[in-house]
């Protein structure tokens, strides 16, 4: 890729979106894996067409959108179906993300990927940035934000890369356990660093 790309990741409830939006406020293009994942299965998409062909039309809502709850039920107890779905969607998501990166006009791009290391997408970026908070804080924030059970959050955390592994593989780390003012300072410092690394700091006004 011709563009300098930073892969932004972090566990559930770590504040990835907040950090990403702070970079966006500096004029940096965001390519968000979660948004792209929704786009590749939107009504009229090839992704949705393939899913309907495979699972049947009952996988749709009356409005013609993918019924995520039904799909989750179908793949939950059938690992081979989940594997089929991953084989279909992961390449589509990757291709669309790379297309969006190439179209970006900002000095560098932030690729927001919750499962950056787990899905091997760190291979697509020049640098990795992990938003880090303690597991206790992760649980508290997510329970509050999503109104879910702590055990559910625990299950999600344990299904992801461990905190120590993420930190070991990160090029840069943002500690998001303090005040928003501290977070803003950290992001601005990294923004300057990424401008330098992407070779565009001279053009920066």
Tab-separated table of C-alpha atoms in Angstrom:
chain	number	residue	atom	x	y	z
A	1	UNK	CA	0.000	0.000	0.000
A	2	UNK	CA	1.191	3.492	-0.839
A	3	UNK	CA	-0.488	4.976	2.232
A	4	UNK	CA	1.003	4.912	5.760
A	5	UNK	CA	-1.486	2.938	7.889
A	6	UNK	CA	-1.803	2.700	11.662
A	7	UNK	CA	-3.815	-0.256	12.982
A	8	UNK	CA	-5.790	0.826	16.050
A	9	UNK	CA	-7.039	-1.882	18.387
A	10	UNK	CA	-7.872	-2.641	22.011
A	11	UNK	CA	-10.147	-4.889	24.029
A	12	UNK	CA	-13.873	-4.333	24.472
A	13	UNK	CA	-14.652	-1.153	26.431
A	14	UNK	CA	-11.094	0.183	26.081
A	15	UNK	CA	-12.184	3.360	24.275
A	16	UNK	CA	-11.057	2.614	20.690
A	17	UNK	CA	-13.866	4.750	19.248
A	18	UNK	CA	-12.997	7.738	21.453
A	19	UNK	CA	-9.340	7.511	20.414
A	20	UNK	CA	-10.243	7.047	16.730
A	21	UNK	CA	-12.509	10.114	16.828
A	22	UNK	CA	-9.683	12.202	18.327
A	23	UNK	CA	-7.513	11.283	15.317
A	24	UNK	CA	-10.447	12.065	12.998
A	25	UNK	CA	-10.689	15.509	14.623
A	26	UNK	CA	-7.125	16.101	13.365
A	27	UNK	CA	-8.330	15.404	9.814
A	28	UNK	CA	-7.198	11.777	9.652
A	29	UNK	CA	-9.278	9.291	7.666
A	30	UNK	CA	-10.685	6.350	9.647
A	31	UNK	CA	-11.317	2.957	8.081
A	32	UNK	CA	-13.459	1.061	10.581
A	33	UNK	CA	-13.661	-2.741	10.304
A	34	UNK	CA	-17.036	-2.857	12.091
A	35	UNK	CA	-18.598	-0.368	9.649
A	36	UNK	CA	-17.097	-2.187	6.647
A	37	UNK	CA	-18.387	-5.508	8.032
A	38	UNK	CA	-21.915	-4.046	8.019
A	39	UNK	CA	-21.488	-2.626	4.498
A	40	UNK	CA	-20.472	-5.962	2.922
A	41	UNK	CA	-23.748	-7.575	4.090
A	42	UNK	CA	-26.045	-4.602	3.380
A	43	UNK	CA	-29.172	-5.210	1.255
A	44	UNK	CA	-28.175	-5.563	-2.402
A	45	UNK	CA	-24.585	-6.578	-1.568
A	46	UNK	CA	-22.824	-9.669	-2.929
A	47	UNK	CA	-22.146	-10.723	0.668
A	48	UNK	CA	-25.821	-10.811	1.593
A	49	UNK	CA	-26.697	-12.554	-1.663
A	50	UNK	CA	-24.203	-15.340	-0.894
A	51	UNK	CA	-25.497	-15.706	2.688
A	52	UNK	CA	-29.119	-16.012	1.464
A	53	UNK	CA	-28.093	-18.567	-1.170
A	54	UNK	CA	-26.342	-20.606	1.537
A	55	UNK	CA	-28.772	-20.301	4.475
A	56	UNK	CA	-32.067	-19.579	2.696
A	57	UNK	CA	-34.338	-16.512	2.662
A	58	UNK	CA	-35.512	-17.142	6.248
A	59	UNK	CA	-32.193	-15.613	7.367
A	60	UNK	CA	-33.631	-12.195	6.366
A	61	UNK	CA	-35.837	-9.784	8.302
A	62	UNK	CA	-39.183	-8.735	6.714
A	63	UNK	CA	-37.345	-5.587	5.522
A	64	UNK	CA	-34.853	-7.691	3.558
A	65	UNK	CA	-31.921	-7.127	5.896
A	66	UNK	CA	-29.784	-9.823	7.487
A	67	UNK	CA	-31.347	-11.123	10.702
A	68	UNK	CA	-28.190	-11.164	12.821
A	69	UNK	CA	-29.815	-12.955	15.759
A	70	UNK	CA	-30.986	-15.785	13.490
A	71	UNK	CA	-27.579	-16.019	11.832
A	72	UNK	CA	-25.844	-16.120	15.232
A	73	UNK	CA	-28.148	-18.972	16.288
A	74	UNK	CA	-27.403	-20.894	13.090
A	75	UNK	CA	-23.619	-20.626	13.384
A	76	UNK	CA	-23.377	-20.828	17.176
A	77	UNK	CA	-23.708	-24.593	17.375
A	78	UNK	CA	-22.237	-25.322	13.913
A	79	UNK	CA	-18.522	-24.478	13.752
A	80	UNK	CA	-18.406	-25.479	10.065
A	81	UNK	CA	-21.094	-22.881	9.246
A	82	UNK	CA	-19.193	-20.216	11.165
A	83	UNK	CA	-16.053	-21.190	9.237
A	84	UNK	CA	-17.964	-20.904	5.932
A	85	UNK	CA	-19.187	-17.431	6.904
A	86	UNK	CA	-15.688	-16.282	7.908
A	87	UNK	CA	-14.240	-17.594	4.625
A	88	UNK	CA	-16.865	-15.579	2.762
A	89	UNK	CA	-16.757	-12.317	4.695
A	90	UNK	CA	-13.145	-11.865	5.846
A	91	UNK	CA	-11.684	-11.495	2.324
A	92	UNK	CA	-14.548	-9.113	1.373
A	93	UNK	CA	-13.969	-6.982	4.475
A	94	UNK	CA	-10.199	-6.934	3.907
A	95	UNK	CA	-10.597	-5.954	0.240
A	96	UNK	CA	-13.051	-3.141	1.041
A	97	UNK	CA	-10.843	-1.803	3.841
A	98	UNK	CA	-7.818	-1.694	1.539
A	99	UNK	CA	-9.896	0.049	-1.144
A	100	UNK	CA	-10.947	2.701	1.400
A	101	UNK	CA	-7.319	3.146	2.516
A	102	UNK	CA	-6.193	3.753	-1.076
A	103	UNK	CA	-8.946	6.366	-1.549
A	104	UNK	CA	-7.961	8.302	1.592
A	105	UNK	CA	-6.527	11.775	1.125
A	106	UNK	CA	-5.263	12.404	4.684
A	107	UNK	CA	-1.559	12.285	5.646
A	108	UNK	CA	-1.987	8.742	6.981
A	109	UNK	CA	-4.890	6.416	7.783
A	110	UNK	CA	-6.150	4.926	11.036
A	111	UNK	CA	-7.549	1.429	10.502
A	112	UNK	CA	-9.833	0.623	13.458
A	113	UNK	CA	-9.892	-3.168	13.925
A	114	UNK	CA	-11.154	-4.739	17.194
A	115	UNK	CA	-9.544	-8.104	16.287
A	116	UNK	CA	-6.425	-6.737	14.583
A	117	UNK	CA	-4.037	-9.409	15.923
A	118	UNK	CA	-6.590	-12.224	16.171
A	119	UNK	CA	-7.493	-11.963	12.450
A	120	UNK	CA	-3.921	-11.343	11.281
A	121	UNK	CA	-4.824	-7.872	9.980
A	122	UNK	CA	-1.728	-6.392	11.627
A	123	UNK	CA	0.060	-7.621	8.476
A	124	UNK	CA	-1.762	-4.893	6.516
A	125	UNK	CA	-0.528	-1.953	8.599
A	126	UNK	CA	2.759	-0.086	9.056
A	127	UNK	CA	2.300	0.387	12.773
A	128	UNK	CA	0.043	-0.936	15.536
A	129	UNK	CA	-1.524	1.166	18.288
A	130	UNK	CA	-3.184	-0.501	21.284
A	131	UNK	CA	-5.625	1.345	23.567
A	132	UNK	CA	-5.025	-0.200	26.970
A	133	UNK	CA	-7.076	-0.312	30.174
A	134	UNK	CA	-7.227	-2.799	33.050
A	135	UNK	CA	-9.629	-5.778	32.744
A	136	UNK	CA	-11.570	-4.451	35.774
A	137	UNK	CA	-12.162	-1.138	34.022
A	138	UNK	CA	-13.039	-2.943	30.777
A	139	UNK	CA	-15.758	-4.878	32.567
A	140	UNK	CA	-17.121	-1.850	34.453
A	141	UNK	CA	-17.269	0.352	31.350
A	142	UNK	CA	-18.830	-2.292	29.111
A	143	UNK	CA	-21.440	-3.340	31.684
A	144	UNK	CA	-22.448	0.335	32.025
A	145	UNK	CA	-22.342	1.131	28.305
A	146	UNK	CA	-24.077	-1.971	26.922
A	147	UNK	CA	-26.205	-2.815	29.962
A	148	UNK	CA	-24.943	-6.418	29.932
A	149	UNK	CA	-23.889	-8.988	32.474
A	150	UNK	CA	-20.277	-8.931	33.731
A	151	UNK	CA	-19.884	-12.652	32.923
A	152	UNK	CA	-20.801	-11.940	29.286
A	153	UNK	CA	-18.079	-9.270	29.111
A	154	UNK	CA	-15.634	-11.700	30.725
A	155	UNK	CA	-16.384	-14.271	28.013
A	156	UNK	CA	-15.692	-11.699	25.294
A	157	UNK	CA	-12.420	-10.646	26.958
A	158	UNK	CA	-11.231	-14.245	27.266
A	159	UNK	CA	-12.063	-14.941	23.586
A	160	UNK	CA	-9.743	-12.115	22.503
A	161	UNK	CA	-5.949	-11.858	22.511
A	162	UNK	CA	-4.695	-11.491	26.096
A	163	UNK	CA	-3.796	-8.026	27.357
A	164	UNK	CA	-0.119	-8.998	27.732
A	165	UNK	CA	0.033	-10.360	24.168
A	166	UNK	CA	-1.570	-7.198	22.729
A	167	UNK	CA	0.892	-4.999	24.626
A	168	UNK	CA	3.847	-7.146	23.539
A	169	UNK	CA	2.836	-6.840	19.882
A	170	UNK	CA	2.008	-3.127	19.961
A	171	UNK	CA	4.305	-0.513	18.431
A	172	UNK	CA	2.506	2.209	20.392
A	173	UNK	CA	0.298	2.098	23.486
A	174	UNK	CA	-2.253	4.605	24.760
A	175	UNK	CA	-3.177	4.294	28.435
A	176	UNK	CA	-6.885	5.185	28.588
A	177	UNK	CA	-7.401	4.913	32.342
A	178	UNK	CA	-7.188	8.623	33.101
A	179	UNK	CA	-8.832	11.895	32.138
A	180	UNK	CA	-9.961	12.776	28.610
A	181	UNK	CA	-7.502	15.731	28.642
A	182	UNK	CA	-4.604	13.285	29.144
A	183	UNK	CA	-5.962	11.104	26.351
A	184	UNK	CA	-6.119	14.091	23.987
A	185	UNK	CA	-2.484	14.940	24.750
A	186	UNK	CA	-1.402	11.355	24.064
A	187	UNK	CA	-3.275	11.299	20.752
A	188	UNK	CA	-1.812	14.647	19.645
A	189	UNK	CA	1.725	13.456	20.431
A	190	UNK	CA	1.150	10.274	18.400
A	191	UNK	CA	-0.451	12.276	15.588
A	192	UNK	CA	2.769	14.331	15.268
A	193	UNK	CA	4.819	11.131	15.332
A	194	UNK	CA	2.712	9.514	12.600
A	195	UNK	CA	2.984	12.654	10.448
A	196	UNK	CA	6.770	12.303	10.727
A	197	UNK	CA	6.736	8.573	10.006
A	198	UNK	CA	4.485	9.031	6.989
A	199	UNK	CA	6.864	11.692	5.693
A	200	UNK	CA	4.224	14.420	5.594
A	201	UNK	CA	5.152	16.519	8.635
A	202	UNK	CA	6.913	19.096	6.413
A	203	UNK	CA	3.695	19.731	4.567
A	204	UNK	CA	1.809	20.043	7.825
A	205	UNK	CA	0.751	23.580	8.635
